[in-house]
Coordinates of N, CA and C in Angstrom, one line a residue:
M11 N 142.6 17.5 262.7 CA 143.2 18.3 261.6 C 144.1 17.4 260.7
S12 N 143.8 17.2 259.5 CA 144.6 16.4 258.6 C 145.9 17.1 258.3
E13 N 147.0 16.3 258.2 CA 148.3 16.8 257.9 C 148.9 16.0 256.8
T14 N 149.7 16.7 256.0 CA 150.5 16.1 254.9 C 151.9 16.4 255.2
I15 N 152.7 15.3 255.3 CA 154.1 15.5 255.6 C 154.9 15.1 254.3
L16 N 155.7 16.1 253.9 CA 156.6 15.8 252.8 C 158.1 16.0 253.2
T17 N 158.8 15.0 253.1 CA 160.3 15.0 253.4 C 161.0 15.2 252.1
R18 N 162.3 15.5 252.2 CA 163.1 15.6 251.0 C 163.1 14.3 250.2
A19 N 163.1 13.2 250.9 CA 163.0 11.9 250.2 C 161.7 11.7 249.4
D20 N 160.6 12.2 250.0 CA 159.3 12.2 249.3 C 159.4 13.0 248.0
L21 N 159.9 14.2 248.1 CA 160.0 15.0 246.9 C 160.9 14.5 245.8
E22 N 162.0 13.8 246.3 CA 162.9 13.2 245.3 C 162.3 12.1 244.5
K23 N 161.2 11.5 245.0 CA 160.5 10.4 244.3 C 159.6 11.0 243.2
L24 N 159.3 12.3 243.3 CA 158.3 12.9 242.3 C 159.0 13.2 241.0
S25 N 158.3 13.1 239.9 CA 158.8 13.6 238.6 C 158.9 15.1 238.6
L26 N 159.6 15.6 237.6 CA 159.8 17.0 237.4 C 158.4 17.7 237.2
S27 N 157.6 17.1 236.4 CA 156.3 17.6 236.1 C 155.4 17.7 237.4
Q28 N 155.5 16.6 238.2 CA 154.8 16.6 239.5 C 155.3 17.7 240.4
L29 N 156.6 17.9 240.5 CA 157.2 18.9 241.3 C 156.7 20.3 240.8
S30 N 156.6 20.5 239.5 CA 156.2 21.8 238.9 C 154.8 22.0 239.3
R31 N 153.9 21.0 239.2 CA 152.5 21.2 239.5 C 152.4 21.5 241.0
L32 N 153.2 20.9 241.9 CA 153.1 21.2 243.3 C 153.6 22.6 243.6
A33 N 154.6 23.1 242.8 CA 155.1 24.4 243.0 C 154.0 25.4 242.6
D34 N 153.3 25.1 241.5 CA 152.2 26.0 241.1 C 151.2 26.2 242.2
E35 N 150.9 25.1 242.9 CA 149.8 25.1 243.9 C 150.2 26.1 245.0
Y36 N 151.5 26.2 245.3 CA 152.0 27.1 246.4 C 152.6 28.4 245.9
G37 N 152.3 28.7 244.6 CA 152.6 30.1 244.1 C 154.1 30.3 243.8
I38 N 154.8 29.2 243.6 CA 156.2 29.3 243.2 C 156.4 29.5 241.7
D39 N 157.0 30.6 241.3 CA 157.2 30.7 239.9 C 158.3 29.8 239.4
V40 N 158.1 29.0 238.4 CA 159.0 28.0 238.0 C 159.5 28.4 236.6
P41 N 160.7 29.0 236.5 CA 161.2 29.3 235.2 C 161.6 28.1 234.4
E42 N 161.8 28.2 233.1 CA 162.1 27.1 232.2 C 163.5 26.6 232.6
N43 N 163.7 25.3 232.4 CA 165.0 24.7 232.7 C 165.5 24.9 234.1
L44 N 164.6 25.0 235.1 CA 164.9 25.2 236.5 C 165.6 23.9 237.0
D45 N 166.7 24.0 237.7 CA 167.4 22.9 238.3 C 166.5 22.1 239.3
R46 N 166.4 20.8 239.1 CA 165.5 20.0 240.0 C 165.8 20.2 241.4
R47 N 167.1 20.2 241.8 CA 167.5 20.4 243.2 C 167.0 21.7 243.8
F48 N 167.1 22.7 243.0 CA 166.6 24.1 243.4 C 165.1 24.1 243.7
L49 N 164.4 23.4 242.8 CA 162.9 23.3 242.9 C 162.6 22.6 244.2
I50 N 163.2 21.5 244.5 CA 163.0 20.7 245.7 C 163.3 21.6 246.9
A51 N 164.4 22.3 246.9 CA 164.7 23.2 248.0 C 163.6 24.3 248.2
E52 N 163.1 24.8 247.1 CA 162.1 25.8 247.2 C 160.8 25.3 247.8
L53 N 160.5 24.0 247.4 CA 159.3 23.4 248.0 C 159.4 23.2 249.5
I54 N 160.6 22.8 249.9 CA 160.8 22.6 251.3 C 160.7 23.9 252.1
D55 N 161.1 25.0 251.5 CA 161.0 26.3 252.2 C 159.7 27.0 252.0
V56 N 158.8 26.5 251.2 CA 157.5 27.2 251.0 C 156.7 27.4 252.2
Q57 N 156.1 28.6 252.3 CA 155.3 29.0 253.5 C 153.9 29.5 253.1
E58 N 153.3 28.9 252.1 CA 151.9 29.3 251.8 C 150.9 28.3 252.2
D59 N 149.7 28.6 251.9 CA 148.6 27.7 252.3 C 148.7 26.3 251.6
Y60 N 148.2 25.3 252.3 CA 148.2 24.0 251.7 C 147.1 23.8 250.7
N61 N 145.9 24.2 251.1 CA 144.7 24.1 250.2 C 143.6 25.0 250.7
N62 N 142.5 25.0 250.0 CA 141.4 25.9 250.3 C 140.6 25.4 251.5
S63 N 140.8 24.2 251.9 CA 140.0 23.6 253.0 C 140.5 24.0 254.3
G64 N 141.7 24.7 254.4 CA 142.3 25.1 255.6 C 143.2 24.1 256.3
D65 N 143.4 23.0 255.6 CA 144.3 22.0 256.2 C 145.7 22.6 256.2
E66 N 146.5 22.2 257.2 CA 147.9 22.7 257.3 C 148.8 21.7 256.7
M67 N 149.8 22.1 256.1 CA 150.8 21.2 255.5 C 152.1 21.3 256.3
I68 N 152.6 20.1 256.8 CA 153.9 20.1 257.5 C 155.0 19.6 256.6
I69 N 156.0 20.3 256.4 CA 157.1 19.9 255.5 C 158.3 19.7 256.4
S70 N 159.0 18.6 256.2 CA 160.3 18.4 257.0 C 161.4 18.0 256.0
S71 N 162.6 18.3 256.4 CA 163.8 18.0 255.7 C 164.6 17.0 256.5
E72 N 165.0 15.9 255.8 CA 165.8 14.9 256.5 C 167.2 15.4 256.9
D73 N 167.6 16.5 256.3 CA 168.9 17.1 256.6 C 168.9 17.9 257.9
S74 N 167.7 18.1 258.4 CA 167.6 18.9 259.7 C 167.0 18.1 260.8
N75 N 167.4 16.8 260.8 CA 166.9 15.8 261.9 C 165.4 15.8 262.0
Q76 N 164.7 15.9 260.9 CA 163.3 15.8 260.8 C 162.6 16.9 261.6
S77 N 163.2 18.1 261.7 CA 162.6 19.2 262.3 C 161.5 19.7 261.3
T78 N 160.4 20.1 261.9 CA 159.2 20.4 261.1 C 158.7 21.8 261.4
F79 N 158.0 22.4 260.5 CA 157.3 23.7 260.7 C 156.0 23.6 260.1
V80 N 155.1 24.4 260.6 CA 153.7 24.4 260.1 C 153.6 25.7 259.2
L81 N 153.1 25.4 258.0 CA 152.9 26.6 257.1 C 151.8 27.5 257.6
P82 N 152.1 28.8 257.5 CA 151.1 29.7 257.9 C 150.0 29.8 256.9
K83 N 148.9 30.4 257.2 CA 147.8 30.5 256.3 C 148.1 31.5 255.1
N84 N 148.9 32.5 255.4 CA 149.3 33.4 254.3 C 150.5 34.2 254.7
Y85 N 151.1 35.0 253.8 CA 152.2 35.8 254.1 C 151.8 37.1 254.7
N86 N 150.5 37.3 255.0 CA 150.0 38.5 255.6 C 150.3 39.7 254.7
E87 N 150.2 39.5 253.4 CA 150.4 40.5 252.4 C 149.4 40.3 251.2
T88 N 148.8 41.4 250.8 CA 147.8 41.3 249.7 C 148.5 41.2 248.4
Q89 N 148.3 40.2 247.7 CA 149.0 39.9 246.4 C 148.0 39.3 245.4
V90 N 148.3 39.5 244.1 CA 147.6 38.9 243.1 C 148.5 38.5 242.0
S91 N 148.4 37.4 241.4 CA 149.3 36.9 240.3 C 148.5 36.2 239.3
G92 N 149.0 36.0 238.1 CA 148.4 35.3 237.0 C 149.4 34.4 236.3
V93 N 148.9 33.3 235.9 CA 149.7 32.3 235.1 C 148.9 31.9 233.9
L94 N 149.5 31.9 232.8 CA 148.8 31.5 231.6 C 148.7 30.0 231.5
R95 N 147.4 29.6 231.3 CA 147.2 28.1 231.0 C 147.5 27.9 229.6
N96 N 147.0 28.8 228.8 CA 147.3 28.9 227.3 C 147.0 30.4 226.9
P97 N 147.2 30.7 225.7 CA 146.9 32.1 225.3 C 145.5 32.6 225.5
G98 N 144.6 31.7 225.7 CA 143.1 32.0 225.9 C 142.7 32.1 227.3
W99 N 143.4 31.4 228.2 CA 142.9 31.3 229.6 C 144.0 31.7 230.5
L100 N 143.6 32.5 231.5 CA 144.6 33.0 232.5 C 144.1 32.4 233.9
F101 N 145.0 31.8 234.6 CA 144.7 31.3 236.0 C 145.2 32.4 236.9
V102 N 144.3 33.0 237.7 CA 144.5 34.1 238.6 C 144.4 33.6 240.1
Y103 N 145.3 33.9 240.9 CA 145.3 33.5 242.3 C 145.7 34.7 243.2
W104 N 145.2 34.9 244.4 CA 145.5 36.0 245.2 C 145.5 35.7 246.6
N105 N 146.0 36.6 247.4 CA 146.1 36.4 248.9 C 145.8 37.7 249.5
M106 N 145.1 37.7 250.7 CA 144.7 38.9 251.3 C 145.4 39.0 252.7
S107 N 145.9 40.2 253.0 CA 146.5 40.5 254.3 C 145.4 40.6 255.4
D108 N 145.8 40.4 256.6 CA 144.9 40.5 257.7 C 144.2 41.8 257.8
S109 N 144.9 42.9 257.6 CA 144.4 44.2 257.7 C 143.3 44.5 256.6
D110 N 143.6 44.0 255.4 CA 142.7 44.2 254.3 C 141.4 43.3 254.5
S111 N 141.6 42.1 255.0 CA 140.5 41.3 255.3 C 139.6 41.9 256.3
L112 N 140.1 42.5 257.4 CA 139.3 43.2 258.4 C 138.6 44.4 257.8
M113 N 139.3 45.1 256.9 CA 138.7 46.3 256.3 C 137.5 45.9 255.5
L114 N 137.6 44.8 254.7 CA 136.5 44.4 253.8 C 135.4 43.9 254.6
K115 N 135.6 43.3 255.8 CA 134.5 42.8 256.6 C 133.7 44.0 257.2
S116 N 134.4 45.2 257.3 CA 133.7 46.3 257.8 C 132.9 47.1 256.7
V117 N 133.1 46.7 255.4 CA 132.4 47.4 254.3 C 131.2 46.6 254.0
R118 N 130.1 47.2 253.8 CA 128.9 46.6 253.5 C 128.7 46.5 252.0
N119 N 128.2 45.3 251.6 CA 127.8 45.1 250.2 C 128.9 45.4 249.2
Y120 N 130.1 44.9 249.5 CA 131.2 45.1 248.6 C 131.3 43.9 247.6
E121 N 132.0 44.2 246.5 CA 132.3 43.1 245.6 C 133.8 43.1 245.4
L122 N 134.4 41.9 245.4 CA 135.8 41.7 245.0 C 135.9 41.4 243.6
R123 N 136.7 42.1 242.8 CA 136.7 41.9 241.4 C 138.2 41.8 240.9
L124 N 138.3 41.1 239.8 CA 139.6 41.0 239.1 C 139.5 41.9 237.8
R125 N 140.3 42.9 237.8 CA 140.3 43.8 236.6 C 141.5 43.4 235.7
I126 N 141.1 43.0 234.5 CA 142.1 42.5 233.5 C 142.4 43.7 232.6
C127 N 143.7 44.2 232.7 CA 144.1 45.4 232.0 C 145.0 45.0 230.8
C128 N 144.5 45.3 229.6 CA 145.3 45.0 228.4 C 146.2 46.2 228.1
L129 N 147.5 45.9 227.9 CA 148.4 47.0 227.7 C 149.0 46.9 226.2
E130 N 149.4 48.1 225.8 CA 149.9 48.2 224.4 C 151.3 47.6 224.4
N131 N 152.1 47.8 225.5 CA 153.4 47.3 225.6 C 153.7 47.0 227.1
A132 N 154.8 46.3 227.3 CA 155.1 45.8 228.7 C 155.4 47.0 229.6
R133 N 155.8 48.2 229.1 CA 156.1 49.3 230.0 C 154.9 50.3 230.2
E134 N 153.8 50.0 229.5 CA 152.7 50.9 229.6 C 152.1 50.9 231.0
V135 N 151.7 52.1 231.5 CA 151.0 52.2 232.8 C 149.5 52.2 232.6
V136 N 149.0 53.0 231.7 CA 147.6 53.1 231.5 C 147.1 52.1 230.5
P137 N 146.2 51.2 230.8 CA 145.7 50.2 229.9 C 144.9 50.8 228.7
E138 N 145.1 50.1 227.6 CA 144.3 50.5 226.4 C 142.9 50.0 226.5
E139 N 142.7 49.0 227.3 CA 141.4 48.3 227.4 C 141.4 47.6 228.7
A140 N 140.3 47.5 229.4 CA 140.2 46.8 230.7 C 138.8 46.2 230.8
F141 N 138.6 45.1 231.5 CA 137.3 44.6 231.9 C 137.4 43.9 233.2
E142 N 136.3 43.7 233.9 CA 136.3 43.2 235.3 C 135.4 41.9 235.3
V143 N 135.9 41.0 236.2 CA 135.1 39.8 236.4 C 134.9 39.7 237.9
L144 N 133.8 39.2 238.4 CA 133.6 39.0 239.8 C 134.5 37.9 240.4
A145 N 135.2 38.2 241.4 CA 136.2 37.3 242.0 C 135.5 36.4 243.0
S146 N 136.0 35.1 243.0 CA 135.5 34.2 244.0 C 136.2 34.5 245.4
T147 N 135.4 34.8 246.4 CA 135.9 35.2 247.7 C 136.3 34.0 248.5
D148 N 135.8 32.8 248.1 CA 136.1 31.6 248.9 C 137.4 30.9 248.4
A149 N 137.5 30.7 247.1 CA 138.6 29.9 246.6 C 139.9 30.7 246.5
Q150 N 139.8 32.0 246.3 CA 140.9 32.9 246.0 C 141.7 32.5 244.8
E151 N 141.0 31.9 243.8 CA 141.7 31.5 242.6 C 140.6 31.2 241.6
Q152 N 140.8 31.5 240.3 CA 139.9 31.2 239.3 C 140.5 31.5 237.9
Y153 N 139.8 30.9 236.9 CA 140.3 31.1 235.5 C 139.5 32.2 234.9
V154 N 140.2 33.0 234.0 CA 139.6 34.1 233.3 C 139.8 33.9 231.8
L155 N 138.8 34.0 231.0 CA 138.9 33.9 229.6 C 139.4 35.3 229.0
L156 N 140.5 35.2 228.3 CA 141.1 36.4 227.8 C 140.6 36.8 226.4
P157 N 140.5 38.1 226.1 CA 140.2 38.5 224.7 C 141.3 38.1 223.7
A158 N 140.9 37.9 222.5 CA 141.9 37.5 221.5 C 142.7 38.7 221.0
G159 N 143.9 38.4 220.6 CA 144.7 39.5 220.0 C 145.5 40.4 220.9
K160 N 145.5 40.0 222.2 CA 146.2 40.9 223.2 C 147.6 40.3 223.4
K161 N 148.6 41.2 223.7 CA 150.0 40.8 223.8 C 150.5 41.0 225.3
F162 N 150.0 42.0 226.0 CA 150.4 42.2 227.3 C 149.2 42.6 228.2
L163 N 149.3 42.1 229.5 CA 148.2 42.4 230.4 C 148.7 42.3 231.8
K164 N 148.0 42.9 232.7 CA 148.2 42.8 234.1 C 146.9 42.6 234.8
V165 N 146.9 42.1 236.0 CA 145.7 41.9 236.8 C 145.6 42.7 238.0
E166 N 144.5 43.4 238.3 CA 144.4 44.2 239.5 C 143.3 43.6 240.3
L167 N 143.6 43.4 241.6 CA 142.6 43.0 242.6 C 141.9 44.2 243.2
V168 N 140.6 44.4 243.0 CA 139.9 45.6 243.4 C 138.7 45.2 244.2
Y169 N 138.3 46.1 245.1 CA 137.0 45.9 245.7 C 136.1 47.2 245.3
V170 N 134.8 46.9 245.2 CA 133.9 48.0 244.8 C 132.8 48.0 245.8
A171 N 132.5 49.1 246.4 CA 131.3 49.3 247.3 C 130.6 50.5 246.9
G172 N 129.4 50.3 246.3 CA 128.6 51.5 245.9 C 129.3 52.1 244.7
N173 N 129.6 53.4 244.8 CA 130.3 54.2 243.8 C 131.7 54.3 244.0
T174 N 132.3 53.7 245.0 CA 133.7 53.8 245.4 C 134.4 52.4 245.2
G175 N 135.7 52.5 245.0 CA 136.4 51.3 244.8 C 137.9 51.6 245.0
K176 N 138.7 50.5 245.2 CA 140.1 50.7 245.5 C 140.9 49.5 244.9
V177 N 142.0 49.7 244.4 CA 142.9 48.7 243.9 C 143.7 48.2 245.1
L178 N 143.5 46.9 245.5 CA 144.2 46.3 246.6 C 145.6 45.8 246.2
A179 N 145.8 45.3 245.0 CA 147.0 44.7 244.6 C 147.0 44.6 243.1
F180 N 148.2 44.5 242.5 CA 148.2 44.3 241.0 C 149.4 43.4 240.7
S181 N 149.3 42.6 239.6 CA 150.3 41.6 239.3 C 151.4 42.2 238.4
P182 N 152.5 41.5 238.2 CA 153.4 41.9 237.2 C 152.8 41.8 235.8
V183 N 153.4 42.5 234.8 CA 152.9 42.4 233.5 C 153.1 41.0 232.9
I184 N 152.1 40.4 232.3 CA 152.1 39.1 231.8 C 152.2 39.2 230.3
T185 N 153.1 38.5 229.6 CA 153.3 38.5 228.2 C 152.6 37.3 227.6
I186 N 151.7 37.5 226.6 CA 151.0 36.4 226.0 C 151.7 36.0 224.7
P187 N 152.1 34.7 224.6 CA 152.8 34.3 223.4 C 152.0 34.5 222.2
Q188 N 152.6 34.8 221.1 CA 151.9 35.1 219.9 C 152.2 34.0 218.9
G189 N 151.2 33.3 218.3 CA 151.4 32.3 217.4 C 151.4 32.8 215.9
S190 N 151.6 32.0 215.0 CA 151.7 32.3 213.6 C 150.3 32.8 213.2
S191 N 150.2 33.8 212.4 CA 148.9 34.3 211.8 C 148.3 33.3 210.9
L192 N 149.2 32.4 210.3 CA 148.6 31.3 209.5 C 147.6 30.4 210.2
V193 N 147.9 30.3 211.5 CA 147.0 29.5 212.3 C 145.9 30.4 213.0
S194 N 146.3 31.5 213.6 CA 145.4 32.3 214.4 C 144.3 32.9 213.5
D195 N 144.5 33.2 212.2 CA 143.5 33.8 211.3 C 142.6 32.8 210.7
L196 N 142.8 31.5 210.9 CA 142.0 30.5 210.4 C 140.7 30.4 211.1
Q197 N 139.5 30.4 210.4 CA 138.2 30.2 211.0 C 137.4 29.4 210.1
M198 N 136.4 28.6 210.8 CA 135.5 27.8 210.1 C 134.6 28.7 209.3
G199 N 134.2 28.2 208.1 CA 133.2 28.9 207.2 C 134.0 29.9 206.3
R200 N 135.2 30.0 206.5 CA 136.0 30.9 205.6 C 136.9 30.1 204.7
D201 N 136.8 30.3 203.4 CA 137.6 29.6 202.4 C 139.1 29.9 202.6
T202 N 139.8 28.9 202.9 CA 141.2 29.0 203.2 C 142.0 28.1 202.3
E203 N 142.9 28.6 201.5 CA 143.8 27.8 200.6 C 145.0 27.4 201.4
F204 N 145.1 26.1 201.7 CA 146.3 25.7 202.4 C 147.4 25.3 201.5
S205 N 148.6 25.6 201.9 CA 149.8 25.2 201.1 C 150.0 23.7 201.2
D206 N 150.8 23.2 200.3 CA 151.0 21.8 200.3 C 151.6 21.2 201.6
I207 N 152.4 22.0 202.2 CA 153.0 21.6 203.5 C 151.9 21.5 204.6
L208 N 151.0 22.6 204.6 CA 150.0 22.6 205.6 C 148.9 21.5 205.4
K209 N 148.7 21.1 204.1 CA 147.8 20.0 203.8 C 148.4 18.7 204.3
L210 N 149.7 18.5 204.3 CA 150.3 17.3 204.8 C 150.2 17.3 206.3
S211 N 150.2 18.5 206.9 CA 150.0 18.5 208.4 C 148.6 18.3 208.9
E212 N 147.6 18.2 208.0 CA 146.2 18.1 208.3 C 145.7 19.3 209.1
M213 N 146.1 20.5 208.7 CA 145.7 21.7 209.4 C 144.2 21.8 209.3
G214 N 143.6 21.5 208.2 CA 142.1 21.6 208.1 C 141.4 20.8 209.2
K215 N 141.9 19.6 209.5 CA 141.4 18.8 210.5 C 141.6 19.4 211.9
V216 N 142.7 20.0 212.1 CA 143.0 20.7 213.4 C 142.0 21.9 213.6
V217 N 141.8 22.7 212.5 CA 140.8 23.8 212.6 C 139.4 23.3 212.9
T218 N 139.0 22.2 212.3 CA 137.7 21.7 212.5 C 137.5 21.2 214.0
E219 N 138.5 20.5 214.5 CA 138.4 20.0 215.9 C 138.5 21.2 216.9
Q220 N 139.3 22.2 216.5 CA 139.3 23.4 217.4 C 137.9 24.1 217.5
Y221 N 137.3 24.2 216.3 CA 136.0 24.8 216.3 C 134.9 24.0 217.1
T222 N 135.0 22.7 216.9 CA 134.1 21.8 217.6 C 134.2 21.8 219.1
N223 N 135.5 21.8 219.5 CA 135.7 21.6 221.0 C 135.9 22.9 221.7
H224 N 136.2 24.0 221.0 CA 136.5 25.3 221.6 C 135.8 26.4 220.8
R225 N 134.5 26.3 220.6 CA 133.8 27.2 219.7 C 133.8 28.6 220.2
H226 N 133.9 28.8 221.6 CA 133.9 30.1 222.1 C 135.1 30.9 221.7
S227 N 136.2 30.2 221.2 CA 137.4 31.0 220.9 C 137.2 31.7 219.6
F228 N 136.2 31.4 218.8 CA 136.0 32.0 217.5 C 135.1 33.1 217.6
S229 N 135.4 34.2 216.9 CA 134.5 35.4 216.9 C 133.6 35.4 215.8

């Protein structure tokens, strides 16, 4: 069994961006302007899976005479969370408790789905719109393309078997940043009169490249 050992000294050598990426892998929410020492302490205490291959990660702290512990495979709690990669793509990851895993194994021909619920505001309970995508049962993580123009959403982890289904877990409300309408309303093939400032910024070139490289974003 392969093992990865990270000591406090190892973590101190990493840049803040590398620490943040490592924290994302283990499901640690990293707020803006987070103190570097706090982030390192969180990584030392983390208790989640190392990766999808089942390898275990051993973390040790030099302050504790190199005492080590093996990270468990999960928290034994069914959870689902989402992190925005950008306003168009949502990275969703989830964890399944032992009891729910056993329950699903006893269900025949079930599908695990991610239900994306679009909300009118952050306090709304009933979604104004929702759609489902088939969830990857092996990786327990995947990207979801979001509809344009939405401001708030949450993710529900559900299973469907025949005509029945059940919500296993749901995420906190996720707020999608809203950009300027001067940019979001721009589309190829539509005559747009740019101001002198926008012409200096080469906005026309930006729109052309966006259409070329991310054509699916345009309706």
